CSV table of C-alpha atoms in Angstrom, one decimal:
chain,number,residue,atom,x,y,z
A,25,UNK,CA,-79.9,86.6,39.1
A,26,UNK,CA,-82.5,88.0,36.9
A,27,UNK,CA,-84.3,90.7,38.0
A,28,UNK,CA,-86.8,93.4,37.2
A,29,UNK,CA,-87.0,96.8,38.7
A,30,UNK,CA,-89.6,99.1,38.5
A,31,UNK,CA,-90.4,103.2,39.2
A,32,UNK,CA,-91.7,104.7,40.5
A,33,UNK,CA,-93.8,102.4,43.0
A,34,UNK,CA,-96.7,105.0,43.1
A,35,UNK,CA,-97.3,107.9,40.7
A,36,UNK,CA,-100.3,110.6,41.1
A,37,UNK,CA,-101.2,112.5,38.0
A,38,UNK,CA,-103.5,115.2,37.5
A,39,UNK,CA,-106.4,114.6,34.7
A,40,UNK,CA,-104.0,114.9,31.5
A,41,UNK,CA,-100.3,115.4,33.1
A,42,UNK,CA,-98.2,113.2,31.2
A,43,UNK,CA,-95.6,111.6,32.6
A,44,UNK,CA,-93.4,108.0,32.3
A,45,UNK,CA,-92.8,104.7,34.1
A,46,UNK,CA,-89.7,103.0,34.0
A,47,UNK,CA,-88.9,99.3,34.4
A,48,UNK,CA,-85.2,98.4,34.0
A,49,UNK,CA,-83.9,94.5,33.8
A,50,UNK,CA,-81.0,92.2,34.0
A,51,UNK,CA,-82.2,89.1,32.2
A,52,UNK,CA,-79.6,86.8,30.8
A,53,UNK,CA,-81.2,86.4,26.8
A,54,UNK,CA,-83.9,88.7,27.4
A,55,UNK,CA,-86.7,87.1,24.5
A,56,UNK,CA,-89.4,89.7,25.4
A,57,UNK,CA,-90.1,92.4,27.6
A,58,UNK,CA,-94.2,92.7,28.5
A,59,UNK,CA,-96.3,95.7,29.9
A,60,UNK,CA,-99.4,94.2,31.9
A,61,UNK,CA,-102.2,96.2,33.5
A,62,UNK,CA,-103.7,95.2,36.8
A,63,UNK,CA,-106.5,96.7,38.0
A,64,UNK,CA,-107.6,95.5,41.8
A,65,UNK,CA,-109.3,92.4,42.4
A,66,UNK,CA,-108.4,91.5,39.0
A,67,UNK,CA,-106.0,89.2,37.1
A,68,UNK,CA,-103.3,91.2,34.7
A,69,UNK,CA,-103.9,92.1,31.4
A,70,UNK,CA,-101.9,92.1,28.6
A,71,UNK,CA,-100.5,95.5,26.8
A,72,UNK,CA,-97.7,95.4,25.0
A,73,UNK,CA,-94.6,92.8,24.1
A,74,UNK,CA,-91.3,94.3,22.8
A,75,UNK,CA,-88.4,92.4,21.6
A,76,UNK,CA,-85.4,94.4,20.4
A,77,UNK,CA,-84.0,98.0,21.6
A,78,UNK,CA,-85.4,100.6,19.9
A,79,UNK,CA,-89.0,99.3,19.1
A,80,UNK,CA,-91.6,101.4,20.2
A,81,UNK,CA,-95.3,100.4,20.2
A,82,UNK,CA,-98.7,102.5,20.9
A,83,UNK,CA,-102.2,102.0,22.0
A,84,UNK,CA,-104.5,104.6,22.5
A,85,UNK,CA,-102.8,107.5,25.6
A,86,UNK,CA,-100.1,104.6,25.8
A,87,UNK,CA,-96.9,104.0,24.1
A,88,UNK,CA,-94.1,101.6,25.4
A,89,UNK,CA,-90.3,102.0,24.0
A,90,UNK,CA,-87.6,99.7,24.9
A,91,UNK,CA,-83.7,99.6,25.4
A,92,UNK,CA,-80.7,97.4,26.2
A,93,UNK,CA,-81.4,97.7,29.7
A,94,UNK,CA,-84.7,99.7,30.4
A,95,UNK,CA,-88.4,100.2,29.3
A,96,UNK,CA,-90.3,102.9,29.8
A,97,UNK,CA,-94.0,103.3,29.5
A,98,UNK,CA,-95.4,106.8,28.8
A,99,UNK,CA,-99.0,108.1,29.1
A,100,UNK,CA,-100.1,111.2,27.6
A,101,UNK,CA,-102.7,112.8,28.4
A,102,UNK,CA,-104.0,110.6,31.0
A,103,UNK,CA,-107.4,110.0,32.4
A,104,UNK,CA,-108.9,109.0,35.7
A,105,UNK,CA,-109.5,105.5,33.8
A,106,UNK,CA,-105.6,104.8,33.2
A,107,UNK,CA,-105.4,104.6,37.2
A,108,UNK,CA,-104.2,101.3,37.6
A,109,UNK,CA,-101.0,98.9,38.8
A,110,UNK,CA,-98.9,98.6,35.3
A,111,UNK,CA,-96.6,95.3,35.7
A,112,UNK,CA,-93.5,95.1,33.8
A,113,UNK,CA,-92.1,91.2,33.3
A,114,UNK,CA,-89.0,90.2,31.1
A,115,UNK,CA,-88.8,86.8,29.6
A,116,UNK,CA,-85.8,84.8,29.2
A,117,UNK,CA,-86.8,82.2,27.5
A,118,UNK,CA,-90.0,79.4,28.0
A,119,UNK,CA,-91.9,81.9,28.2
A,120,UNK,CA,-91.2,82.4,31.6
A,121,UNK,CA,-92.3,85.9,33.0
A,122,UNK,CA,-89.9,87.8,35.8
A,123,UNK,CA,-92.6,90.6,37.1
A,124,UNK,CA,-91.7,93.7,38.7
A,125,UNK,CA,-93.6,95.3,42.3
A,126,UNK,CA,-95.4,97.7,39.6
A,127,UNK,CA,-95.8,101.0,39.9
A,128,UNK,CA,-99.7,101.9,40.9
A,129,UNK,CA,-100.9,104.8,38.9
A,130,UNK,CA,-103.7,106.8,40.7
A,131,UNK,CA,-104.9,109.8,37.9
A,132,UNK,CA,-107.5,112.2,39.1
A,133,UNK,CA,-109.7,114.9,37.7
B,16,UNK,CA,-117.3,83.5,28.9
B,17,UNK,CA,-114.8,83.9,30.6
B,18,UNK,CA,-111.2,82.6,28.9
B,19,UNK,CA,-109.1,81.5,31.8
B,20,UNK,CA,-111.4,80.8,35.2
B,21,UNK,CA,-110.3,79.7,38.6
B,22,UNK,CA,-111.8,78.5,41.3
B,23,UNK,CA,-112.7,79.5,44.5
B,24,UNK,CA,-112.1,83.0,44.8
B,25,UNK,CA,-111.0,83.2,48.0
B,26,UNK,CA,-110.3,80.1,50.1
B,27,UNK,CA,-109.9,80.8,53.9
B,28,UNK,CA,-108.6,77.8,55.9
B,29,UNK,CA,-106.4,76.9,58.8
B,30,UNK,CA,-102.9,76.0,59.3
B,31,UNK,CA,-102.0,72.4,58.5
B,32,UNK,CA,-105.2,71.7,56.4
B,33,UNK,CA,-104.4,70.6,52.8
B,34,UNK,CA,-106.7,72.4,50.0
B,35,UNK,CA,-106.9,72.9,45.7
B,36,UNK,CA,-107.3,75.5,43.9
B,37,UNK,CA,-108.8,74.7,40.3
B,38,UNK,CA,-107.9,76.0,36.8
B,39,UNK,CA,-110.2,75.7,33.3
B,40,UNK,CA,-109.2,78.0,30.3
B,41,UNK,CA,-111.5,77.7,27.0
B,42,UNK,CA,-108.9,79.1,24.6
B,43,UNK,CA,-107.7,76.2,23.2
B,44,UNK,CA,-103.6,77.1,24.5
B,45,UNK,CA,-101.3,74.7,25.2
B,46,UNK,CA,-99.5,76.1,28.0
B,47,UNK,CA,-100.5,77.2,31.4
B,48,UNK,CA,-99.1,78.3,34.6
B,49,UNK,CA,-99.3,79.2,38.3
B,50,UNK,CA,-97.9,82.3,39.6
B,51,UNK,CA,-98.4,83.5,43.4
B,52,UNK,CA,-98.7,87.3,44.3
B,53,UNK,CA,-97.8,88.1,47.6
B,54,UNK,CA,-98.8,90.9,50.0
B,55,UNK,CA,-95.6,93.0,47.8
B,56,UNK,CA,-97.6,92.2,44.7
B,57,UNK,CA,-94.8,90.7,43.3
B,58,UNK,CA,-96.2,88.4,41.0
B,59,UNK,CA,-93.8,85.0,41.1
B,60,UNK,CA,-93.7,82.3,38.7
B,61,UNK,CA,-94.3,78.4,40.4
B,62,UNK,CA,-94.9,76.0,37.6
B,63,UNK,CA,-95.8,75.8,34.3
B,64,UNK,CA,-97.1,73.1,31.8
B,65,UNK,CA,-97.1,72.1,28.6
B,66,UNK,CA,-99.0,70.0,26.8
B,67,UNK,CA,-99.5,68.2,30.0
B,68,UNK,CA,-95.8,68.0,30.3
B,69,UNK,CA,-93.9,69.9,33.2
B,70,UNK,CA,-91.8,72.4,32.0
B,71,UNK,CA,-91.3,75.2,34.6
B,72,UNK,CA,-91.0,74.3,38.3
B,73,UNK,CA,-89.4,76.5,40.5
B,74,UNK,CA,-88.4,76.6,44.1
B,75,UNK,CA,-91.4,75.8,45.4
B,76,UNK,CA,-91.8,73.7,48.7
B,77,UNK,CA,-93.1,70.5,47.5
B,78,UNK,CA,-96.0,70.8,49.4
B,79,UNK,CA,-97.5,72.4,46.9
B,80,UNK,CA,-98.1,70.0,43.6
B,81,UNK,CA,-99.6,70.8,40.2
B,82,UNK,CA,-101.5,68.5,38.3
B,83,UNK,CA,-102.7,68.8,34.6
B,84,UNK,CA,-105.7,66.4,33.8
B,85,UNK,CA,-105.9,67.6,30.2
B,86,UNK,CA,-104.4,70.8,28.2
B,87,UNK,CA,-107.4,73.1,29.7
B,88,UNK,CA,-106.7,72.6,32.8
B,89,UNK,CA,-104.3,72.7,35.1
B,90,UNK,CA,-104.9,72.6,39.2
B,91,UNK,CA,-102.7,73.4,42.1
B,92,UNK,CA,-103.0,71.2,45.2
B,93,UNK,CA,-101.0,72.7,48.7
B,94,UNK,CA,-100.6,70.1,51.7
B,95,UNK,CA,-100.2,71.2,55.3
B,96,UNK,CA,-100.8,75.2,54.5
B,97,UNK,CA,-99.0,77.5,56.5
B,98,UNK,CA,-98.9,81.2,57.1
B,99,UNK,CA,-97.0,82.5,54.9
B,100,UNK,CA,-98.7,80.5,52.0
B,101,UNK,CA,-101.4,83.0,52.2
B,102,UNK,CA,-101.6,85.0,48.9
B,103,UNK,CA,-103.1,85.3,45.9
B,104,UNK,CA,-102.5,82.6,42.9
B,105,UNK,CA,-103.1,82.9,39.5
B,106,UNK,CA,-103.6,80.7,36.8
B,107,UNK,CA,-102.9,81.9,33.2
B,108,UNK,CA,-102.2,80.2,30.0
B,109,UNK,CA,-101.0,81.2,26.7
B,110,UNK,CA,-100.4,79.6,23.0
B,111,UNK,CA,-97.4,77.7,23.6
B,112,UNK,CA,-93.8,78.4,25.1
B,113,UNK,CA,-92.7,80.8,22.8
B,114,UNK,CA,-92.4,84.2,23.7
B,115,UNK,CA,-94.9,85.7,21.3
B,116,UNK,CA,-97.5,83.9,22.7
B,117,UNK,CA,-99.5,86.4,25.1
B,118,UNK,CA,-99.8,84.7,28.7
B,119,UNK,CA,-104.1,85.5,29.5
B,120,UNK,CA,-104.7,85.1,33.4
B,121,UNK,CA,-107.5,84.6,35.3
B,122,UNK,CA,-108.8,86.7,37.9
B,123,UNK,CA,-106.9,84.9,41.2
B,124,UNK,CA,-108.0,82.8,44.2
B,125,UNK,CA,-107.1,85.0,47.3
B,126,UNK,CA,-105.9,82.5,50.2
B,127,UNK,CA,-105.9,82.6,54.0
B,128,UNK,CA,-104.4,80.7,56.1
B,129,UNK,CA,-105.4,81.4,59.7
């Protein structure tokens, strides 16, 4: 059965303490694996899409990496606005997203 | 304005009533969906369309039934609600089915079922 698997399911982080999240997958024909951001009371919002091991992409204190089996998202340098749920989904195909629990990031000053 | 909306926000009802929960999205996509987020958060695929067409439908009791009017909309209705039906549902839409295209969601109708 397809699956997604995040960690940690909460992380605390001092203002600027970097640190990583990890989402690992089993997906039969994995087409794209997506980083969403959920803040509360909101919808998710989109972040990143990788589609092959070994690509990495970036966006401001945020950069996503991806390999046969895991993605990791890492935040440097992180501030009290970052604090959020990050979502992890896999798609296998009609675009058809398998989500993670997330891991809810809490960063304070 | 806003690119996917839903409609109403929250919806409290009782047991065995049957209710809808409405879905408009202005971005001129092709495909939406319906996911539910229980009290986990997971976030769990139900349906999808395309081009009015159903292409996703997963194992969902069939009290709950979508229905697409047109490509920008796409509305869920749930008969004789129970318990455990009580979550939070969003609606999201993207491009088309292929992966690339980003999947945009709106911001959820939280349900209660008493």
């Amino acid at each position: 059965e397809d699956q997604v698997t995040q960690s940690p399911e909460a992380l605390r982080l001092q203002e600027g303490e970097s640190s990583s999240l990890n989402c690992s997958y089993t997906v039969s024909g994995l087409r794209g694996l997506f980083w969403y951001r959920q803040d509360p009371g909101k919808g998710p919002e989109f972040l990143f899409t990788l589609y092959s091991a070994g690509e990495e992409k970036e966006k401001e204190r945020l950069k996503a990496t991806l390999t046969k089996k895991e993605s990791f998202l890492h935040i440097t340098a992180p501030k009290p606005e970052d604090s959020a749920t990050y979502l992890c989904a896999a798609s296998g195909g009609y675009n058809k997203l398998i989500f993670g629990a997330g891991t809810r990031l809490a960063v304070h000053p | 304005d806003t690119a996917v909306s839903q409609t109403p926000k929250y919806l409290v009802t009782q047991m065995g009533n049957d209710k809808s929960i409405k879905c408009e999205q202005n971005l001129g996509h092709d495909t939406m969906y319906w996911y539910k987020q229980d009290s986990k958060k997971f976030l769990k695929i139900m349906f999808s369309y395309n081009n009015k067409e159903l292409i996703i439908n997963e194992t969902v009791p069939n009290r709950f039934s979508p229905k697409s009017p047109d490509k920008a909309h796409l509305n869920l209705h749930i008969n004789s609600l129970e318990l455990g039906d009580s979550a939070v549902y969003f609606c999201a839409s993207s491009l088309g089915t292929d992966t690339k295209n980003i999947q945009y969601f709106g911001a959820g109708t939280r349900l209660s079922v008493l």
